[in-house]
Amino acid sequence: MATKKKIHKDTFLFYHGQDAKEIYLIKSGIVQISMNSSEGEEMALRICKTDDIVGELTLYTDDPKYLLNAHVMEPGEVLVINIKKLQKELMRNHNLAIEMMKWINNHMRRLQSKMRDLLLNGKRGALYSTLIRLSNSYGVKQDDGILIDIQLTNQEIARFCGATREYVNRLLNELKRKGILTMEPSGKIVIKDINYLRRENQCENCPIEICNMD
């Protein structure tokens, strides 16, 4: 059902409001999923990588439109799947339909968990949650802590928290003064005390497949 397509940095797989004809399975590269507020501000929702599916919210809708934006952060390759062909195959292949339902269910659980952190813990808690999720998705254990092995600007981190870049700068500097994290010369974050972030957010020890950036 799928065709291969190269994706290039700073392009878009799709935009909010665009007619939806395809969904995408990421084989390599990194794609950020975001939404626009009524004021035109962008809020990041997910960072998708190998084997993640994007555009799936358009399945089984009349006159489907993409609800979100898919911005390519790192180049790679995707498999492009026609929505109508996929829907026909889901009707025919019950095993595939069950697996798709499981995937969408897990995706919705992850989304609900992120929204809970943002709504109940405020912007500070949303930043702590984002750092924890980044460590689960991209963390590399080192002697001095957990390196978040992905390059993100403070502006990009702020979009995951519904906060301004200035506010995130201030909180990150506060965490650095407390020794909770440090910054590599490359700009990557090293979390020295992940348990501090978990305690402050009263983490419920969700499994990593729920508490991540996907």
PDB file of C-alpha atoms in Angstrom:
ATOM      1  CA  MET A   1       0.000   0.000   0.000  1.00  0.00           C
ATOM      2  CA  ALA A   2       2.900   2.366   0.626  1.00  0.00           C
ATOM      3  CA  THR A   3       5.377   4.330  -1.452  1.00  0.00           C
ATOM      4  CA  LYS A   4       8.700   5.689  -0.188  1.00  0.00           C
ATOM      5  CA  LYS A   5       9.351   9.421   0.018  1.00  0.00           C
ATOM      6  CA  LYS A   6      12.409  11.395   1.100  1.00  0.00           C
ATOM      7  CA  ILE A   7      11.735  14.179   3.605  1.00  0.00           C
ATOM      8  CA  HIS A   8      13.873  17.301   3.981  1.00  0.00           C
ATOM      9  CA  LYS A   9      14.581  19.518   6.992  1.00  0.00           C
ATOM     10  CA  ASP A  10      12.268  22.510   7.554  1.00  0.00           C
ATOM     11  CA  THR A  11       9.614  21.239   5.133  1.00  0.00           C
ATOM     12  CA  PHE A  12       6.125  20.068   6.076  1.00  0.00           C
ATOM     13  CA  LEU A  13       4.409  16.737   5.479  1.00  0.00           C
ATOM     14  CA  PHE A  14       1.091  18.544   5.920  1.00  0.00           C
ATOM     15  CA  TYR A  15      -0.537  21.652   7.371  1.00  0.00           C
ATOM     16  CA  HIS A  16      -3.635  22.236   9.473  1.00  0.00           C
ATOM     17  CA  GLY A  17      -6.681  22.538   7.207  1.00  0.00           C
ATOM     18  CA  GLN A  18      -5.071  20.868   4.190  1.00  0.00           C
ATOM     19  CA  ASP A  19      -7.055  18.150   2.405  1.00  0.00           C
ATOM     20  CA  ALA A  20      -5.977  14.794   3.846  1.00  0.00           C
ATOM     21  CA  LYS A  21      -5.288  11.999   1.375  1.00  0.00           C
ATOM     22  CA  GLU A  22      -2.407  10.166   3.051  1.00  0.00           C
ATOM     23  CA  ILE A  23      -0.936   9.104   6.362  1.00  0.00           C
ATOM     24  CA  TYR A  24       2.773   8.586   6.945  1.00  0.00           C
ATOM     25  CA  LEU A  25       4.917   5.950   8.608  1.00  0.00           C
ATOM     26  CA  ILE A  26       8.305   7.389   9.549  1.00  0.00           C
ATOM     27  CA  LYS A  27      11.276   5.194   8.648  1.00  0.00           C
ATOM     28  CA  SER A  28      14.007   7.727   9.515  1.00  0.00           C
ATOM     29  CA  GLY A  29      14.281  11.381  10.473  1.00  0.00           C
ATOM     30  CA  ILE A  30      12.343  13.411  13.056  1.00  0.00           C
ATOM     31  CA  VAL A  31       8.945  15.086  12.584  1.00  0.00           C
ATOM     32  CA  GLN A  32       7.343  17.518  15.048  1.00  0.00           C
ATOM     33  CA  ILE A  33       3.537  17.572  15.315  1.00  0.00           C
ATOM     34  CA  SER A  34       2.005  20.876  16.414  1.00  0.00           C
ATOM     35  CA  MET A  35      -1.254  22.782  16.508  1.00  0.00           C
ATOM     36  CA  ASN A  36      -2.111  26.479  16.139  1.00  0.00           C
ATOM     37  CA  SER A  37      -4.119  28.400  18.715  1.00  0.00           C
ATOM     38  CA  SER A  38      -6.879  30.822  17.740  1.00  0.00           C
ATOM     39  CA  GLU A  39      -4.326  33.614  18.365  1.00  0.00           C
ATOM     40  CA  GLY A  40      -1.938  32.040  15.866  1.00  0.00           C
ATOM     41  CA  GLU A  41       0.517  30.690  18.446  1.00  0.00           C
ATOM     42  CA  GLU A  42       2.040  27.258  17.855  1.00  0.00           C
ATOM     43  CA  MET A  43       1.987  24.514  20.478  1.00  0.00           C
ATOM     44  CA  ALA A  44       4.092  21.391  19.940  1.00  0.00           C
ATOM     45  CA  LEU A  45       2.431  18.067  20.796  1.00  0.00           C
ATOM     46  CA  ARG A  46       4.740  15.255  19.696  1.00  0.00           C
ATOM     47  CA  ILE A  47       8.194  14.511  18.347  1.00  0.00           C
ATOM     48  CA  CYS A  48       7.890  11.530  16.026  1.00  0.00           C
ATOM     49  CA  LYS A  49      10.674   9.228  14.900  1.00  0.00           C
ATOM     50  CA  THR A  50      11.213   5.775  13.360  1.00  0.00           C
ATOM     51  CA  ASP A  51       8.057   3.598  13.204  1.00  0.00           C
ATOM     52  CA  ASP A  52       5.718   6.379  14.362  1.00  0.00           C
ATOM     53  CA  ILE A  53       2.564   7.109  12.351  1.00  0.00           C
ATOM     54  CA  VAL A  54       1.407  10.672  11.616  1.00  0.00           C
ATOM     55  CA  GLY A  55      -1.823  11.892  10.044  1.00  0.00           C
ATOM     56  CA  GLU A  56      -3.862   9.016  11.481  1.00  0.00           C
ATOM     57  CA  LEU A  57      -6.590  11.296  12.915  1.00  0.00           C
ATOM     58  CA  THR A  58      -8.002  11.685   9.406  1.00  0.00           C
ATOM     59  CA  LEU A  59      -9.128   8.053   9.143  1.00  0.00           C
ATOM     60  CA  TYR A  60     -12.874   7.396   8.730  1.00  0.00           C
ATOM     61  CA  THR A  61     -13.940  11.035   8.469  1.00  0.00           C
ATOM     62  CA  ASP A  62     -15.985  12.701   5.730  1.00  0.00           C
ATOM     63  CA  ASP A  63     -14.052  15.222   3.617  1.00  0.00           C
ATOM     64  CA  PRO A  64     -10.940  14.667   5.786  1.00  0.00           C
ATOM     65  CA  LYS A  65      -8.669  17.604   6.628  1.00  0.00           C
ATOM     66  CA  TYR A  66      -5.431  17.500   8.573  1.00  0.00           C
ATOM     67  CA  LEU A  67      -6.014  18.825  12.093  1.00  0.00           C
ATOM     68  CA  LEU A  68      -2.342  19.462  12.906  1.00  0.00           C
ATOM     69  CA  ASN A  69       0.973  20.491  11.339  1.00  0.00           C
ATOM     70  CA  ALA A  70       3.814  18.041  10.625  1.00  0.00           C
ATOM     71  CA  HIS A  71       7.178  19.854  10.475  1.00  0.00           C
ATOM     72  CA  VAL A  72      10.307  17.927   9.453  1.00  0.00           C
ATOM     73  CA  MET A  73      13.049  18.637  12.024  1.00  0.00           C
ATOM     74  CA  GLU A  74      15.601  16.134  10.708  1.00  0.00           C
ATOM     75  CA  PRO A  75      15.695  14.682   7.156  1.00  0.00           C
ATOM     76  CA  GLY A  76      14.896  11.060   6.457  1.00  0.00           C
ATOM     77  CA  GLU A  77      12.344   8.862   4.731  1.00  0.00           C
ATOM     78  CA  VAL A  78       8.658   8.065   5.186  1.00  0.00           C
ATOM     79  CA  LEU A  79       6.248   5.525   3.792  1.00  0.00           C
ATOM     80  CA  VAL A  80       3.245   7.293   2.256  1.00  0.00           C
ATOM     81  CA  ILE A  81      -0.038   5.376   2.638  1.00  0.00           C
ATOM     82  CA  ASN A  82      -3.192   6.355   0.775  1.00  0.00           C
ATOM     83  CA  ILE A  83      -6.061   6.749   3.267  1.00  0.00           C
ATOM     84  CA  LYS A  84      -8.732   5.154   1.074  1.00  0.00           C
ATOM     85  CA  LYS A  85      -6.544   2.124   0.352  1.00  0.00           C
ATOM     86  CA  LEU A  86      -5.735   1.753   4.049  1.00  0.00           C
ATOM     87  CA  GLN A  87      -9.396   1.933   5.047  1.00  0.00           C
ATOM     88  CA  LYS A  88     -10.263  -0.817   2.559  1.00  0.00           C
ATOM     89  CA  GLU A  89      -7.430  -2.972   3.881  1.00  0.00           C
ATOM     90  CA  LEU A  90      -8.549  -2.420   7.493  1.00  0.00           C
ATOM     91  CA  MET A  91     -12.025  -3.644   6.561  1.00  0.00           C
ATOM     92  CA  ARG A  92     -10.552  -6.768   4.988  1.00  0.00           C
ATOM     93  CA  ASN A  93      -7.691  -7.520   7.375  1.00  0.00           C
ATOM     94  CA  HIS A  94      -9.035  -7.845  10.924  1.00  0.00           C
ATOM     95  CA  ASN A  95      -5.590  -8.415  12.470  1.00  0.00           C
ATOM     96  CA  LEU A  96      -4.345  -5.167  10.965  1.00  0.00           C
ATOM     97  CA  ALA A  97      -7.470  -3.365  12.195  1.00  0.00           C
ATOM     98  CA  ILE A  98      -6.890  -4.590  15.765  1.00  0.00           C
ATOM     99  CA  GLU A  99      -3.245  -3.500  15.697  1.00  0.00           C
ATOM    100  CA  MET A 100      -4.277  -0.083  14.382  1.00  0.00           C
ATOM    101  CA  MET A 101      -6.846   0.263  17.167  1.00  0.00           C
ATOM    102  CA  LYS A 102      -4.195  -0.621  19.759  1.00  0.00           C
ATOM    103  CA  TRP A 103      -1.825   1.960  18.324  1.00  0.00           C
ATOM    104  CA  ILE A 104      -4.444   4.733  18.294  1.00  0.00           C
ATOM    105  CA  ASN A 105      -5.504   3.825  21.853  1.00  0.00           C
ATOM    106  CA  ASN A 106      -1.912   4.141  23.097  1.00  0.00           C
ATOM    107  CA  HIS A 107      -1.531   7.403  21.207  1.00  0.00           C
ATOM    108  CA  MET A 108      -4.642   8.852  22.875  1.00  0.00           C
ATOM    109  CA  ARG A 109      -3.410   7.749  26.311  1.00  0.00           C
ATOM    110  CA  ARG A 110      -0.113   9.559  25.690  1.00  0.00           C
ATOM    111  CA  LEU A 111      -1.937  12.686  24.561  1.00  0.00           C
ATOM    112  CA  GLN A 112      -4.250  12.666  27.595  1.00  0.00           C
ATOM    113  CA  SER A 113      -1.244  12.267  29.884  1.00  0.00           C
ATOM    114  CA  LYS A 114       0.475  15.303  28.330  1.00  0.00           C
ATOM    115  CA  MET A 115      -2.679  17.424  28.569  1.00  0.00           C
ATOM    116  CA  ARG A 116      -3.071  16.419  32.231  1.00  0.00           C
ATOM    117  CA  ASP A 117       0.468  17.546  33.020  1.00  0.00           C
ATOM    118  CA  LEU A 118      -0.092  20.878  31.293  1.00  0.00           C
ATOM    119  CA  LEU A 119      -3.489  21.602  32.857  1.00  0.00           C
ATOM    120  CA  LEU A 120      -2.888  20.340  36.415  1.00  0.00           C
ATOM    121  CA  ASN A 121       0.757  21.305  36.981  1.00  0.00           C
ATOM    122  CA  GLY A 122       0.924  24.657  35.207  1.00  0.00           C
ATOM    123  CA  LYS A 123       3.759  25.843  32.974  1.00  0.00           C
ATOM    124  CA  ARG A 124       6.485  24.909  35.472  1.00  0.00           C
ATOM    125  CA  GLY A 125       5.094  21.388  35.733  1.00  0.00           C
ATOM    126  CA  ALA A 126       4.709  21.244  31.946  1.00  0.00           C
ATOM    127  CA  LEU A 127       8.435  22.012  31.579  1.00  0.00           C
ATOM    128  CA  TYR A 128       9.369  19.346  34.136  1.00  0.00           C
ATOM    129  CA  SER A 129       7.093  16.876  32.348  1.00  0.00           C
ATOM    130  CA  THR A 130       8.673  17.744  28.990  1.00  0.00           C
ATOM    131  CA  LEU A 131      12.177  17.170  30.377  1.00  0.00           C
ATOM    132  CA  ILE A 132      11.130  13.806  31.843  1.00  0.00           C
ATOM    133  CA  ARG A 133       9.512  12.752  28.558  1.00  0.00           C
ATOM    134  CA  LEU A 134      12.556  13.875  26.559  1.00  0.00           C
ATOM    135  CA  SER A 135      14.777  11.792  28.845  1.00  0.00           C
ATOM    136  CA  ASN A 136      12.541   8.748  28.286  1.00  0.00           C
ATOM    137  CA  SER A 137      12.560   9.170  24.497  1.00  0.00           C
ATOM    138  CA  TYR A 138      16.087  10.459  23.860  1.00  0.00           C
ATOM    139  CA  GLY A 139      17.954   9.952  27.132  1.00  0.00           C
ATOM    140  CA  VAL A 140      21.449   8.480  27.152  1.00  0.00           C
ATOM    141  CA  LYS A 141      22.753   7.468  30.583  1.00  0.00           C
ATOM    142  CA  GLN A 142      26.137   8.957  31.466  1.00  0.00           C
ATOM    143  CA  ASP A 143      28.242   9.004  34.616  1.00  0.00           C
ATOM    144  CA  ASP A 144      27.062  12.534  35.412  1.00  0.00           C
ATOM    145  CA  GLY A 145      23.384  12.101  34.545  1.00  0.00           C
ATOM    146  CA  ILE A 146      21.074  11.597  31.569  1.00  0.00           C
ATOM    147  CA  LEU A 147      21.978  13.337  28.302  1.00  0.00           C
ATOM    148  CA  ILE A 148      18.940  14.357  26.232  1.00  0.00           C
ATOM    149  CA  ASP A 149      20.432  13.463  22.880  1.00  0.00           C
ATOM    150  CA  ILE A 150      18.365  15.719  20.641  1.00  0.00           C
ATOM    151  CA  GLN A 151      19.044  19.330  19.674  1.00  0.00           C
ATOM    152  CA  LEU A 152      16.197  21.610  20.768  1.00  0.00           C
ATOM    153  CA  THR A 153      16.211  25.365  21.240  1.00  0.00           C
ATOM    154  CA  ASN A 154      14.566  26.915  24.289  1.00  0.00           C
ATOM    155  CA  GLN A 155      11.893  28.261  21.932  1.00  0.00           C
ATOM    156  CA  GLU A 156      11.125  24.729  20.729  1.00  0.00           C
ATOM    157  CA  ILE A 157      10.958  23.449  24.320  1.00  0.00           C
ATOM    158  CA  ALA A 158       8.644  26.342  25.199  1.00  0.00           C
ATOM    159  CA  ARG A 159       6.193  25.246  22.492  1.00  0.00           C
ATOM    160  CA  PHE A 160       5.713  21.933  24.327  1.00  0.00           C
ATOM    161  CA  CYS A 161       4.903  23.783  27.550  1.00  0.00           C
ATOM    162  CA  GLY A 162       2.537  26.448  26.290  1.00  0.00           C
ATOM    163  CA  ALA A 163       5.020  28.987  27.663  1.00  0.00           C
ATOM    164  CA  THR A 164       7.215  31.785  26.352  1.00  0.00           C
ATOM    165  CA  ARG A 165      10.901  31.328  25.559  1.00  0.00           C
ATOM    166  CA  GLU A 166      11.770  33.861  28.290  1.00  0.00           C
ATOM    167  CA  TYR A 167       9.858  31.888  30.911  1.00  0.00           C
ATOM    168  CA  VAL A 168      11.581  28.633  29.912  1.00  0.00           C
ATOM    169  CA  ASN A 169      14.987  30.386  29.954  1.00  0.00           C
ATOM    170  CA  ARG A 170      14.323  31.537  33.522  1.00  0.00           C
ATOM    171  CA  LEU A 171      13.223  28.087  34.736  1.00  0.00           C
ATOM    172  CA  LEU A 172      16.142  26.292  33.067  1.00  0.00           C
ATOM    173  CA  ASN A 173      18.593  28.748  34.649  1.00  0.00           C
ATOM    174  CA  GLU A 174      16.919  28.131  38.021  1.00  0.00           C
ATOM    175  CA  LEU A 175      17.346  24.363  37.579  1.00  0.00           C
ATOM    176  CA  LYS A 176      20.989  24.891  36.622  1.00  0.00           C
ATOM    177  CA  ARG A 177      21.615  26.932  39.795  1.00  0.00           C
ATOM    178  CA  LYS A 178      20.074  24.139  41.865  1.00  0.00           C
ATOM    179  CA  GLY A 179      22.271  21.542  40.157  1.00  0.00           C
ATOM    180  CA  ILE A 180      19.287  19.693  38.687  1.00  0.00           C
ATOM    181  CA  LEU A 181      20.634  19.969  35.141  1.00  0.00           C
ATOM    182  CA  THR A 182      23.549  21.295  33.117  1.00  0.00           C
ATOM    183  CA  MET A 183      24.021  22.312  29.503  1.00  0.00           C
ATOM    184  CA  GLU A 184      26.523  20.763  27.108  1.00  0.00           C
ATOM    185  CA  PRO A 185      28.579  23.119  24.872  1.00  0.00           C
ATOM    186  CA  SER A 186      26.396  21.826  22.009  1.00  0.00           C
ATOM    187  CA  GLY A 187      23.295  23.121  23.830  1.00  0.00           C
ATOM    188  CA  LYS A 188      22.022  19.657  24.750  1.00  0.00           C
ATOM    189  CA  ILE A 189      20.660  19.189  28.280  1.00  0.00           C
ATOM    190  CA  VAL A 190      22.079  16.797  30.877  1.00  0.00           C
ATOM    191  CA  ILE A 191      19.635  16.008  33.690  1.00  0.00           C
ATOM    192  CA  LYS A 192      21.578  15.428  36.900  1.00  0.00           C
ATOM    193  CA  ASP A 193      18.614  14.724  39.205  1.00  0.00           C
ATOM    194  CA  ILE A 194      15.646  13.250  37.336  1.00  0.00           C
ATOM    195  CA  ASN A 195      14.021  12.269  40.655  1.00  0.00           C
ATOM    196  CA  TYR A 196      13.715  15.952  41.623  1.00  0.00           C
ATOM    197  CA  LEU A 197      11.596  16.599  38.526  1.00  0.00           C
ATOM    198  CA  ARG A 198       9.474  13.526  39.227  1.00  0.00           C
ATOM    199  CA  ARG A 199       8.891  14.518  42.872  1.00  0.00           C
ATOM    200  CA  GLU A 200       7.949  18.082  41.969  1.00  0.00           C
ATOM    201  CA  ASN A 201       5.406  16.785  39.452  1.00  0.00           C
ATOM    202  CA  GLN A 202       4.143  14.018  41.754  1.00  0.00           C
ATOM    203  CA  CYS A 203       4.780  11.521  38.944  1.00  0.00           C
ATOM    204  CA  GLU A 204       2.610   8.424  38.889  1.00  0.00           C
ATOM    205  CA  ASN A 205       5.408   6.276  37.394  1.00  0.00           C
ATOM    206  CA  CYS A 206       3.606   5.854  34.094  1.00  0.00           C
ATOM    207  CA  PRO A 207       5.209   3.284  31.757  1.00  0.00           C
ATOM    208  CA  ILE A 208       7.688   4.715  29.258  1.00  0.00           C
ATOM    209  CA  GLU A 209       5.397   3.817  26.344  1.00  0.00           C
ATOM    210  CA  ILE A 210       2.976   6.430  27.766  1.00  0.00           C
ATOM    211  CA  CYS A 211       5.447   8.950  29.247  1.00  0.00           C
ATOM    212  CA  ASN A 212       7.411   9.918  26.138  1.00  0.00           C
ATOM    213  CA  MET A 213       7.489  12.496  23.358  1.00  0.00           C
ATOM    214  CA  ASP A 214       5.918  10.308  20.643  1.00  0.00           C
TER     215      ASP A 214
END
